[in-house]
DNA sequence: CACGGATTTAGACTACTTCTAAACCTGGAG
DNA sequence: CTCCAGGTTTAGAAGTAGTCTAAATCCGTG
C-alpha cells in the first residue's frame, strides 16, 4: 500500500512505470486477480502496458515474495497480495475467492504424516457466501 | 476395479468400448491423471480413442459421481477416482499428488465462519515426499 | 434392410501462458 | 555530446489445455 516505489526498490526490483502500475494494483487488492485482470486494471494507469510485462512482473514479484501465485480456480493462476499463511474460501456461484485468517481454523495431525515433509498447507473451502 | 461395465451401467452411463477404456484407467489408478494422461493410457486399450471422447467421458463420469475433478496443479485439471472426502499432498519436486485420508487430519473452526456456507473443504499440503 | 438416436471423431476454435526478437530507455565512458 | 551496453518493454508467435462443431459411425428396433 504505502510507498510501492520504495517497496519494489528495497525488494531489489527496479521500479519502472509498468512495474509500479502492476504492483500498485495487485498489492492493493484482496480480490485474487488473474494476470488478465491485472493487465486490464494496470492499463488504466499505464495504457501501453503489455501482457508480457504483466506476466514478467508478476513472476518477479512472486520471486521476491511480494505476491503468491495460487492454484485454486480452474484453468488460471490467481495472484495473492496476502503472503502470510492463510486459508481460502471459493464461492462456487461467483468464482470469487475470499481470504480466511490463519487463526480462524486449526488443523491438527499434519505432523503425523511421516511420509511427507510438509512445507506449507492451507485449507481450501468451497460453497456459497451467505448474503449478509 | 471390479466390474467396470456394470458400474457404468448402474450409474446410467452406457458402457461403450471407449468409455470402458477411459473408466478402467481412471478408476484404477491413484495417480490423479490429467485428461491427456488418461488419453495416452486408454489408447493402449482402444487405439482409435479421441481427445474429445476422453473429455466427454470424464465429464460424464464426474456428473455421475464416479470421479472428481480437482484443481490442485497449475494449469490442469486432474481426475480423482477417490470420491470420498480426503486431503491432498503435492510433491513440489515431482508434481505428484498423494491422497491423505480424511481421518489423518482434523480441521476445526469452519463452523465459526458464519459468512460462508461451506459445502466442502480439504487441506492441500505442499512439500517434498520423504524418500523412504 | 432402413431409420433414428446416441456416440465418436478430427479438427477448428478459444483461453491462458510462455517465448522470441526487435525496439526502447537510460546512465556512464570517451 | 555521442556512443554504447544493460536492462526493460513490446507485439506477436508459439505452446498447451480445454471446448465446440459437424460429419461419420454404431446399433437397436421396426
Ligand atoms: Mn486419488
Ligand atoms: Mn491453460
Ligand atoms: Zn488469499
Ligand atoms: Zn485424491
PDB file of N, CA and C (backbone and C1' of nucleotides) in Angstrom, chain B residues 14 16 18-19 48-50 52-53, chain C residues 6-12 17-18:
ATOM      1  N   UNK B  14     -24.014 -45.356 -20.516  1.00  0.00           N
ATOM      2  CA  UNK B  14     -23.985 -46.509 -21.417  1.00  0.00           C
ATOM      3  C   UNK B  14     -22.545 -46.937 -21.685  1.00  0.00           C
ATOM      4  N   UNK B  16     -19.628 -48.054 -23.507  1.00  0.00           N
ATOM      5  CA  UNK B  16     -19.098 -48.269 -24.857  1.00  0.00           C
ATOM      6  C   UNK B  16     -17.631 -48.666 -24.694  1.00  0.00           C
ATOM      7  N   UNK B  18     -15.035 -47.231 -25.770  1.00  0.00           N
ATOM      8  CA  UNK B  18     -14.236 -46.049 -25.434  1.00  0.00           C
ATOM      9  C   UNK B  18     -14.405 -45.684 -23.960  1.00  0.00           C
ATOM     10  N   UNK B  19     -15.651 -45.643 -23.497  1.00  0.00           N
ATOM     11  CA  UNK B  19     -15.897 -45.273 -22.106  1.00  0.00           C
ATOM     12  C   UNK B  19     -15.314 -46.292 -21.146  1.00  0.00           C
ATOM     13  N   UNK B  48      -8.209 -46.054 -31.224  1.00  0.00           N
ATOM     14  CA  UNK B  48      -8.860 -45.012 -32.010  1.00  0.00           C
ATOM     15  C   UNK B  48      -9.426 -43.889 -31.139  1.00  0.00           C
ATOM     16  N   UNK B  49      -9.346 -44.073 -29.830  1.00  0.00           N
ATOM     17  CA  UNK B  49      -9.942 -43.122 -28.889  1.00  0.00           C
ATOM     18  C   UNK B  49      -9.499 -41.687 -29.162  1.00  0.00           C
ATOM     19  N   UNK B  50     -10.467 -40.786 -29.174  1.00  0.00           N
ATOM     20  CA  UNK B  50     -10.153 -39.382 -29.454  1.00  0.00           C
ATOM     21  C   UNK B  50     -10.128 -38.560 -28.168  1.00  0.00           C
ATOM     22  N   UNK B  52     -11.634 -35.742 -27.695  1.00  0.00           N
ATOM     23  CA  UNK B  52     -12.988 -35.266 -27.357  1.00  0.00           C
ATOM     24  C   UNK B  52     -13.742 -36.301 -26.529  1.00  0.00           C
ATOM     25  N   UNK B  53     -13.603 -37.568 -26.888  1.00  0.00           N
ATOM     26  CA  UNK B  53     -14.312 -38.604 -26.138  1.00  0.00           C
ATOM     27  C   UNK B  53     -13.767 -38.720 -24.723  1.00  0.00           C
TER      28      UNK B  53
ATOM     29  P    DA C   6     -31.094 -39.887 -27.855  1.00  0.00           P
ATOM     30  O5'  DA C   6     -29.679 -40.635 -27.806  1.00  0.00           O
ATOM     31  C5'  DA C   6     -29.648 -42.026 -27.514  1.00  0.00           C
ATOM     32  C4'  DA C   6     -28.242 -42.521 -27.709  1.00  0.00           C
ATOM     33  C3'  DA C   6     -27.185 -41.664 -27.013  1.00  0.00           C
ATOM     34  O3'  DA C   6     -26.324 -42.544 -26.332  1.00  0.00           O
ATOM     35  C1'  DA C   6     -26.650 -41.917 -29.294  1.00  0.00           C
ATOM     36  P    DT C   7     -25.075 -42.063 -25.533  1.00  0.00           P
ATOM     37  O5'  DT C   7     -23.892 -42.206 -26.602  1.00  0.00           O
ATOM     38  C5'  DT C   7     -23.598 -43.477 -27.149  1.00  0.00           C
ATOM     39  C4'  DT C   7     -22.453 -43.352 -28.130  1.00  0.00           C
ATOM     40  C3'  DT C   7     -21.220 -42.636 -27.586  1.00  0.00           C
ATOM     41  O3'  DT C   7     -20.154 -43.569 -27.607  1.00  0.00           O
ATOM     42  C1'  DT C   7     -21.775 -41.890 -29.760  1.00  0.00           C
ATOM     43  P    DT C   8     -18.694 -43.158 -27.119  1.00  0.00           P
ATOM     44  O5'  DT C   8     -17.964 -42.746 -28.474  1.00  0.00           O
ATOM     45  C5'  DT C   8     -17.863 -43.687 -29.521  1.00  0.00           C
ATOM     46  C4'  DT C   8     -17.218 -43.034 -30.724  1.00  0.00           C
ATOM     47  C3'  DT C   8     -15.883 -42.340 -30.412  1.00  0.00           C
ATOM     48  O3'  DT C   8     -14.880 -42.951 -31.211  1.00  0.00           O
ATOM     49  C1'  DT C   8     -17.329 -40.941 -31.703  1.00  0.00           C
ATOM     50  P    DT C   9     -13.366 -42.622 -30.987  1.00  0.00           P
ATOM     51  O5'  DT C   9     -13.125 -41.513 -32.101  1.00  0.00           O
ATOM     52  C5'  DT C   9     -13.423 -41.822 -33.471  1.00  0.00           C
ATOM     53  C4'  DT C   9     -13.337 -40.574 -34.316  1.00  0.00           C
ATOM     54  C3'  DT C   9     -12.144 -39.682 -33.967  1.00  0.00           C
ATOM     55  O3'  DT C   9     -11.115 -39.924 -34.919  1.00  0.00           O
ATOM     56  C1'  DT C   9     -14.165 -38.414 -34.352  1.00  0.00           C
ATOM     57  P    DA C  10      -9.672 -39.358 -34.727  1.00  0.00           P
ATOM     58  O5'  DA C  10      -9.730 -38.047 -35.647  1.00  0.00           O
ATOM     59  C5'  DA C  10     -10.070 -38.176 -37.010  1.00  0.00           C
ATOM     60  C4'  DA C  10     -10.213 -36.799 -37.615  1.00  0.00           C
ATOM     61  C3'  DA C  10      -8.975 -35.912 -37.451  1.00  0.00           C
ATOM     62  O3'  DA C  10      -8.711 -35.291 -38.712  1.00  0.00           O
ATOM     63  C1'  DA C  10     -10.889 -34.876 -36.427  1.00  0.00           C
ATOM     64  P    DG C  11      -7.446 -34.356 -38.898  1.00  0.00           P
ATOM     65  O5'  DG C  11      -8.062 -32.899 -38.660  1.00  0.00           O
ATOM     66  C5'  DG C  11      -9.273 -32.557 -39.314  1.00  0.00           C
ATOM     67  C4'  DG C  11      -9.831 -31.309 -38.680  1.00  0.00           C
ATOM     68  C3'  DG C  11      -8.770 -30.232 -38.378  1.00  0.00           C
ATOM     69  O3'  DG C  11      -9.288 -28.993 -38.818  1.00  0.00           O
ATOM     70  C1'  DG C  11     -10.066 -30.633 -36.487  1.00  0.00           C
ATOM     71  P    DA C  12      -8.371 -27.730 -39.022  1.00  0.00           P
ATOM     72  O5'  DA C  12      -9.363 -26.551 -38.588  1.00  0.00           O
ATOM     73  C5'  DA C  12     -10.728 -26.617 -39.004  1.00  0.00           C
ATOM     74  C4'  DA C  12     -11.590 -25.863 -38.004  1.00  0.00           C
ATOM     75  C3'  DA C  12     -11.038 -24.491 -37.631  1.00  0.00           C
ATOM     76  O3'  DA C  12     -12.105 -23.563 -37.568  1.00  0.00           O
ATOM     77  C1'  DA C  12     -11.319 -25.805 -35.683  1.00  0.00           C
ATOM     78  P    DT C  17      -2.989 -17.823 -16.655  1.00  0.00           P
ATOM     79  O5'  DT C  17      -1.636 -18.121 -17.462  1.00  0.00           O
ATOM     80  C5'  DT C  17      -1.213 -19.460 -17.625  1.00  0.00           C
ATOM     81  C4'  DT C  17      -0.025 -19.521 -18.574  1.00  0.00           C
ATOM     82  C3'  DT C  17       1.114 -18.558 -18.211  1.00  0.00           C
ATOM     83  O3'  DT C  17       2.188 -19.361 -17.742  1.00  0.00           O
ATOM     84  C1'  DT C  17       0.709 -18.657 -20.562  1.00  0.00           C
ATOM     85  P    DT C  18       3.650 -18.759 -17.437  1.00  0.00           P
ATOM     86  O5'  DT C  18       4.414 -18.938 -18.839  1.00  0.00           O
ATOM     87  C5'  DT C  18       4.530 -20.234 -19.387  1.00  0.00           C
ATOM     88  C4'  DT C  18       5.350 -20.147 -20.670  1.00  0.00           C
ATOM     89  C3'  DT C  18       6.703 -19.454 -20.511  1.00  0.00           C
ATOM     90  O3'  DT C  18       7.645 -20.315 -21.120  1.00  0.00           O
ATOM     91  C1'  DT C  18       5.493 -18.516 -22.316  1.00  0.00           C
TER      92       DT C  18
END
